[in-house]
Coordinates of C-alpha atoms in Angstrom, one line a residue:
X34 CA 179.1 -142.9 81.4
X35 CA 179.6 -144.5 78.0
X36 CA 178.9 -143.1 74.7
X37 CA 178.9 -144.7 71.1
X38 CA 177.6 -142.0 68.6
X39 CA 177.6 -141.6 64.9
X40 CA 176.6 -137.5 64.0
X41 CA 173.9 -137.0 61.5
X42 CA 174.2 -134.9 58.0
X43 CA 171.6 -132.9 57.2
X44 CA 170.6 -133.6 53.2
X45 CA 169.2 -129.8 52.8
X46 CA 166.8 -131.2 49.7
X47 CA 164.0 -131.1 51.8
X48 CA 162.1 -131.1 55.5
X49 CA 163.4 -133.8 58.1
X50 CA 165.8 -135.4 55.2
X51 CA 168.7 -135.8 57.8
X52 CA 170.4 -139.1 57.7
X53 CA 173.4 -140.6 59.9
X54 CA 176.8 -140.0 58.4
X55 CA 178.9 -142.4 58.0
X56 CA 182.1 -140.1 57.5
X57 CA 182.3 -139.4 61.4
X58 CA 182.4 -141.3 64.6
X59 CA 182.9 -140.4 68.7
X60 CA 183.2 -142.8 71.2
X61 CA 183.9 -142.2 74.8
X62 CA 183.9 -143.8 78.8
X63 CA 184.0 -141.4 80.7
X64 CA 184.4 -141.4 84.9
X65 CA 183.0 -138.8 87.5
X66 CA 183.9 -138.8 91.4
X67 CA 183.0 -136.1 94.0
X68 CA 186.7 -135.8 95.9
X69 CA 187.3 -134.0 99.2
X70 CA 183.7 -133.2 99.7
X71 CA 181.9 -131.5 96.5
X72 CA 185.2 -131.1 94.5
X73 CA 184.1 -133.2 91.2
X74 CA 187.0 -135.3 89.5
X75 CA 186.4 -136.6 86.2
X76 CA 188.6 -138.2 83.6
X77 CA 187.5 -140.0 79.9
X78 CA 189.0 -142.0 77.0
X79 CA 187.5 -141.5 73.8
X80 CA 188.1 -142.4 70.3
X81 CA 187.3 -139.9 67.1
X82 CA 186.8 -140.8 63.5
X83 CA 186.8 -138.9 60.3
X84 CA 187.1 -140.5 57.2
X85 CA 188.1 -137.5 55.2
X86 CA 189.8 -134.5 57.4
X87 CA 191.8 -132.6 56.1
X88 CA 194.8 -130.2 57.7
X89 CA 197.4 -127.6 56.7
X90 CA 199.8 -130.8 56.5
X91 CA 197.9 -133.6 56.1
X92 CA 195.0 -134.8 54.6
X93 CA 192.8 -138.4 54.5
X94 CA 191.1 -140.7 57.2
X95 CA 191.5 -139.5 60.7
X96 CA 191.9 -141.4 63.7
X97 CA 192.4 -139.8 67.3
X98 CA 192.9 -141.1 70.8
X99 CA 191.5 -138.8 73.2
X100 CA 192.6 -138.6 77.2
X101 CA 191.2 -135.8 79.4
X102 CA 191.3 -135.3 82.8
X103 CA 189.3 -132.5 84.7
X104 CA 189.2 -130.9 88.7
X105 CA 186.4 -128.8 89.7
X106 CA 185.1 -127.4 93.2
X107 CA 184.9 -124.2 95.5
X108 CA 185.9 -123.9 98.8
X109 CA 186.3 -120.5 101.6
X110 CA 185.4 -118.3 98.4
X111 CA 188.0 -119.7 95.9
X112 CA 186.7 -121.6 92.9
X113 CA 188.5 -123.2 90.1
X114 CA 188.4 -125.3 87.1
X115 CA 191.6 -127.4 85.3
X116 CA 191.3 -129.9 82.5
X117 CA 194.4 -131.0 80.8
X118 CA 193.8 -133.2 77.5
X119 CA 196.1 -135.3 75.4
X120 CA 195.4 -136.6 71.6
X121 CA 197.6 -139.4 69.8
X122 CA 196.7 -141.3 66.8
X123 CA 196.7 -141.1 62.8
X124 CA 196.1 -138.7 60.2
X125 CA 196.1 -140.5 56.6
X126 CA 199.8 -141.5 56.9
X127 CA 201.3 -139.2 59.8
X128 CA 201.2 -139.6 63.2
X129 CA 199.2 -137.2 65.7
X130 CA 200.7 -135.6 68.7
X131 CA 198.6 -132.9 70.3
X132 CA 197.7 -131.7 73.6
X133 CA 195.9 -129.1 75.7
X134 CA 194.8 -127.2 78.8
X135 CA 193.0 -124.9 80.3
X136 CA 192.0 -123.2 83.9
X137 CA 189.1 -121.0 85.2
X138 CA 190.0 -119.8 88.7
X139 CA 188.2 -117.4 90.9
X140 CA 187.7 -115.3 94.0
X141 CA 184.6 -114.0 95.4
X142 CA 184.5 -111.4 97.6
X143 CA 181.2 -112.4 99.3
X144 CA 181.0 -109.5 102.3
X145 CA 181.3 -106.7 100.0
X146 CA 178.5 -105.2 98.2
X147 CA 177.2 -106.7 94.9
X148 CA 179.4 -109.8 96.0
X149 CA 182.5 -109.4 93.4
X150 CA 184.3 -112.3 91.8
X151 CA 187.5 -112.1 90.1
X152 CA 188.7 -114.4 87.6
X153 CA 190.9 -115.8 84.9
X154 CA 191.0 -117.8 82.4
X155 CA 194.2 -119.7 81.1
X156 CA 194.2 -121.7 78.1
X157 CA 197.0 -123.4 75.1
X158 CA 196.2 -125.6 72.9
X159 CA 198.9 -126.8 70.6
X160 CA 199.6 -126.2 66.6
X161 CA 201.6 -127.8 64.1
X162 CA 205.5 -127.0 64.4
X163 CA 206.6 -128.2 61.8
X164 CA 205.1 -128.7 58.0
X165 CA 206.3 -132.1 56.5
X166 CA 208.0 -133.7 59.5
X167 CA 205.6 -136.7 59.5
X168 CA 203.2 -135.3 62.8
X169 CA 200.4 -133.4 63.0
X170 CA 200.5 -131.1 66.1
X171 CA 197.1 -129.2 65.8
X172 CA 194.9 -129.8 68.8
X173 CA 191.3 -130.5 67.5
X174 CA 189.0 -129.3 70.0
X175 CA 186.1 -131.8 68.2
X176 CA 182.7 -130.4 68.7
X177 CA 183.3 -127.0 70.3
X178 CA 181.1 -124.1 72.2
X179 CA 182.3 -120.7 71.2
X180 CA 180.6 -119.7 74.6
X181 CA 183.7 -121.2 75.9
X182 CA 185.4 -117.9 75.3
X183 CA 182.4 -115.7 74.0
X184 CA 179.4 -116.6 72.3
X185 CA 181.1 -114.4 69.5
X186 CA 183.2 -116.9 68.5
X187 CA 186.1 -115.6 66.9
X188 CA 188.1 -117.7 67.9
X189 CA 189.0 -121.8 67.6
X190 CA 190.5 -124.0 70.5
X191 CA 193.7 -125.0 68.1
X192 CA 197.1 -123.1 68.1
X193 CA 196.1 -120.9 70.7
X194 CA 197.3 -119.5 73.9
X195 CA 194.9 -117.7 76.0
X196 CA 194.6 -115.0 78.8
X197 CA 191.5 -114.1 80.4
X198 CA 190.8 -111.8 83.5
X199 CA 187.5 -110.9 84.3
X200 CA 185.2 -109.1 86.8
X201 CA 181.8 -110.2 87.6
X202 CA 179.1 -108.5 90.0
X203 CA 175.8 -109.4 91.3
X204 CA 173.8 -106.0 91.8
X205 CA 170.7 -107.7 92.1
X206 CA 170.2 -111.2 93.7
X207 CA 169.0 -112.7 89.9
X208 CA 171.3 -110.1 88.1
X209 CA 175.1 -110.8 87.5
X210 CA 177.4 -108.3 85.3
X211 CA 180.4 -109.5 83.7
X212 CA 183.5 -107.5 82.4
X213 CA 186.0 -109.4 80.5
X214 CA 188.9 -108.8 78.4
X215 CA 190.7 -111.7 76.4
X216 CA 194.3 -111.7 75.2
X217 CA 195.5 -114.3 72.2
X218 CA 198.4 -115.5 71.0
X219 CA 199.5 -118.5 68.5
X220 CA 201.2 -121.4 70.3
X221 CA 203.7 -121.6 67.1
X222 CA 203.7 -119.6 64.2
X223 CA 205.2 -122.3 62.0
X224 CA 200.5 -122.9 62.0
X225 CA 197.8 -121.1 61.7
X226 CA 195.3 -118.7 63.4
X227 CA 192.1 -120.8 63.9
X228 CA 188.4 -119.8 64.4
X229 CA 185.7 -121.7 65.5
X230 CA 185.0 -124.5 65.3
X231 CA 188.6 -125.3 64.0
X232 CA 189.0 -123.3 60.6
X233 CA 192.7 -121.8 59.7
X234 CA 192.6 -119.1 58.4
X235 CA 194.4 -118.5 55.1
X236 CA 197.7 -116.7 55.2
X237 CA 198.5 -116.9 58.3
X238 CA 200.0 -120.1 58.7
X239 CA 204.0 -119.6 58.9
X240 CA 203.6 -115.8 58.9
X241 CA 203.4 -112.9 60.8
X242 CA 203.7 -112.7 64.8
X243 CA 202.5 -114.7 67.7
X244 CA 200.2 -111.8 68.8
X245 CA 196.4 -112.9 67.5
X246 CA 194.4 -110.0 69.0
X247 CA 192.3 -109.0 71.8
X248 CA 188.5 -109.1 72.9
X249 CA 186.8 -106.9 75.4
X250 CA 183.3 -108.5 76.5
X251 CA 180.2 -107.5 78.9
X252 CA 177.2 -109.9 79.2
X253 CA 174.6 -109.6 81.7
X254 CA 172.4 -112.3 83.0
X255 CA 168.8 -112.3 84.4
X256 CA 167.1 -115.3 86.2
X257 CA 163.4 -113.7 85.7
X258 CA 162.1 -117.2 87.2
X259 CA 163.5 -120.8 88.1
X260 CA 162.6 -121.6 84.7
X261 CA 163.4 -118.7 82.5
X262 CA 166.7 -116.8 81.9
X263 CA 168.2 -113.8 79.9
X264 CA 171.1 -112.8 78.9
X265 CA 173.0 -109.9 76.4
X266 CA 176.4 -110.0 75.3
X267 CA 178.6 -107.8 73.4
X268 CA 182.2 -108.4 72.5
X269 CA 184.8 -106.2 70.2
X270 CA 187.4 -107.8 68.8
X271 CA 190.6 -106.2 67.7
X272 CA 192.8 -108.2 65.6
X273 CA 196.3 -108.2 65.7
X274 CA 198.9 -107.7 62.8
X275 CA 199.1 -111.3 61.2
X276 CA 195.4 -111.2 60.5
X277 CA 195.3 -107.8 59.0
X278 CA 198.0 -108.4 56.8
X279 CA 195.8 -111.4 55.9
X280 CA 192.9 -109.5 55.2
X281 CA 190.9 -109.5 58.9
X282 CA 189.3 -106.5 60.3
X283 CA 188.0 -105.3 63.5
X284 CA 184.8 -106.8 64.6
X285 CA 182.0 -105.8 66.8
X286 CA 179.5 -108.6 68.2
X287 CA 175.8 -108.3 69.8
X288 CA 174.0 -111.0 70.9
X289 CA 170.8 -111.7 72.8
X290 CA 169.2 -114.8 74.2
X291 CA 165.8 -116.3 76.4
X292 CA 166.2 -119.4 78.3
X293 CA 163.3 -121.8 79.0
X294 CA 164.0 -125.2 80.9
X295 CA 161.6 -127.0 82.7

């Protein structure tokens, strides 16, 4: 799969006034192959431009080499998910050395009532060691989905270690429950606490703790037909020290959607 793209910016003068921005770039080859029967193993290179990005320790025209490498399947009840990702390249005059991982594994219990499944999630991404030293560290997680971790997104795939474990039931065959509780921590706190998409926070870079905070989520999700879905979330997040003293609060999050594909 190959993919040369160039994002649009929208004008906001008036209706369809949306025109391609130069300012950005993504470029990527990517590779899929089913291994060991339905086990999918995929890998890509990609390249990511920015003429004007701008860090906690560097600013100017961004260039990023992007290698990611990915193994999904299921097998006897087990599933599992690992990706592991590496960035290189420049940021105005410093060099970039960033990398990442993450891991969704599972068990499902599939002779016992309502079918249980338990999880976790495992995820670091890294930050910025060091201010002035000529590297940027942060991990930019490019265009990201805050349904990664919840669709409350309070949180950013840079500086970040994460722990996940979860609980999911089926008490209906078109009716799964999931219970959820996520733990974060800052990979170095020399940077800063992000939130989605990538956004530091101010304050909290070279202060404070490695604690972040903690989420507890429940969504629900309904298959009413093939072609139509629902789902309800809610998550509460409780932030940890470094953000208070920084002027965060506790948050509470409720969100509902309706699917339609055809």
């Amino acid at each position: 799969i190959g993919i040369a793209s160039q994002p649009v910016q929208y004008q906001d003068g008036r209706h369809f006034d949306d025109k391609s921005n130069s300012d950005a770039r993504f470029h990527m080859l990517r590779v899929e192959r089913l291994v060991g029967g339905t086990n999918e193993l995929s890998a890509y290179y990609g390249v990511y431009e920015r003429s004007a990005a701008h860090y906690l320790d560097a600013d100017g025209e961004e260039t990023r080499q992007l290698l990611d490498a990915r193994l999904g399947g299921a097998a006897q009840g087990f599933d599992w998910d690992v990706e592991a990702m590496l960035q290189r390249g420049s940021l105005g005059s410093k060099t970039i050395r960033a990398w990442a991982g993450g891991s969704r594994t599972g068990y499902t219990f599939d002779t016992l009532a309502w079918k249980p499944r338990i999880g976790l999630q495992l995820d670091i991404a890294s930050g910025d060691r060091q201010a002035g030293d000529g590297r940027v560290g942060t991990f930019n997680p490019l265009f990201p989905n805050g349904y990664y971790f919840s669709l409350a997104g309070y949180t950013g795939y840079s500086n970040l270690i994460h722990v996940k474990p979860s609980i999911t039931v089926k008490p209906l065959a078109m009716l799964s429950v999931q219970t959820a509780v996520g733990l974060l921590w800052r990979q170095t706190t020399a940077d800063a606490v992000y939130t989605q998409p990538n956004l530091a926070v101010a304050g909290t870079a070279g202060q404070g703790e490695r604690w972040t905070g903690a989420y507890a989520q429940l969504r629900t999700d309904y298959a009413f037909t093939p072609n139509l879905s629902g789902a309800v979330e809610a998550v509460h997040y409780t932030v940890g020290q470094t953000l208070r003293d920084a002027g965060g609060h506790d948050s509470n999050y409720l969100g509902m959607e309706l699917k339609f594909s055809w």
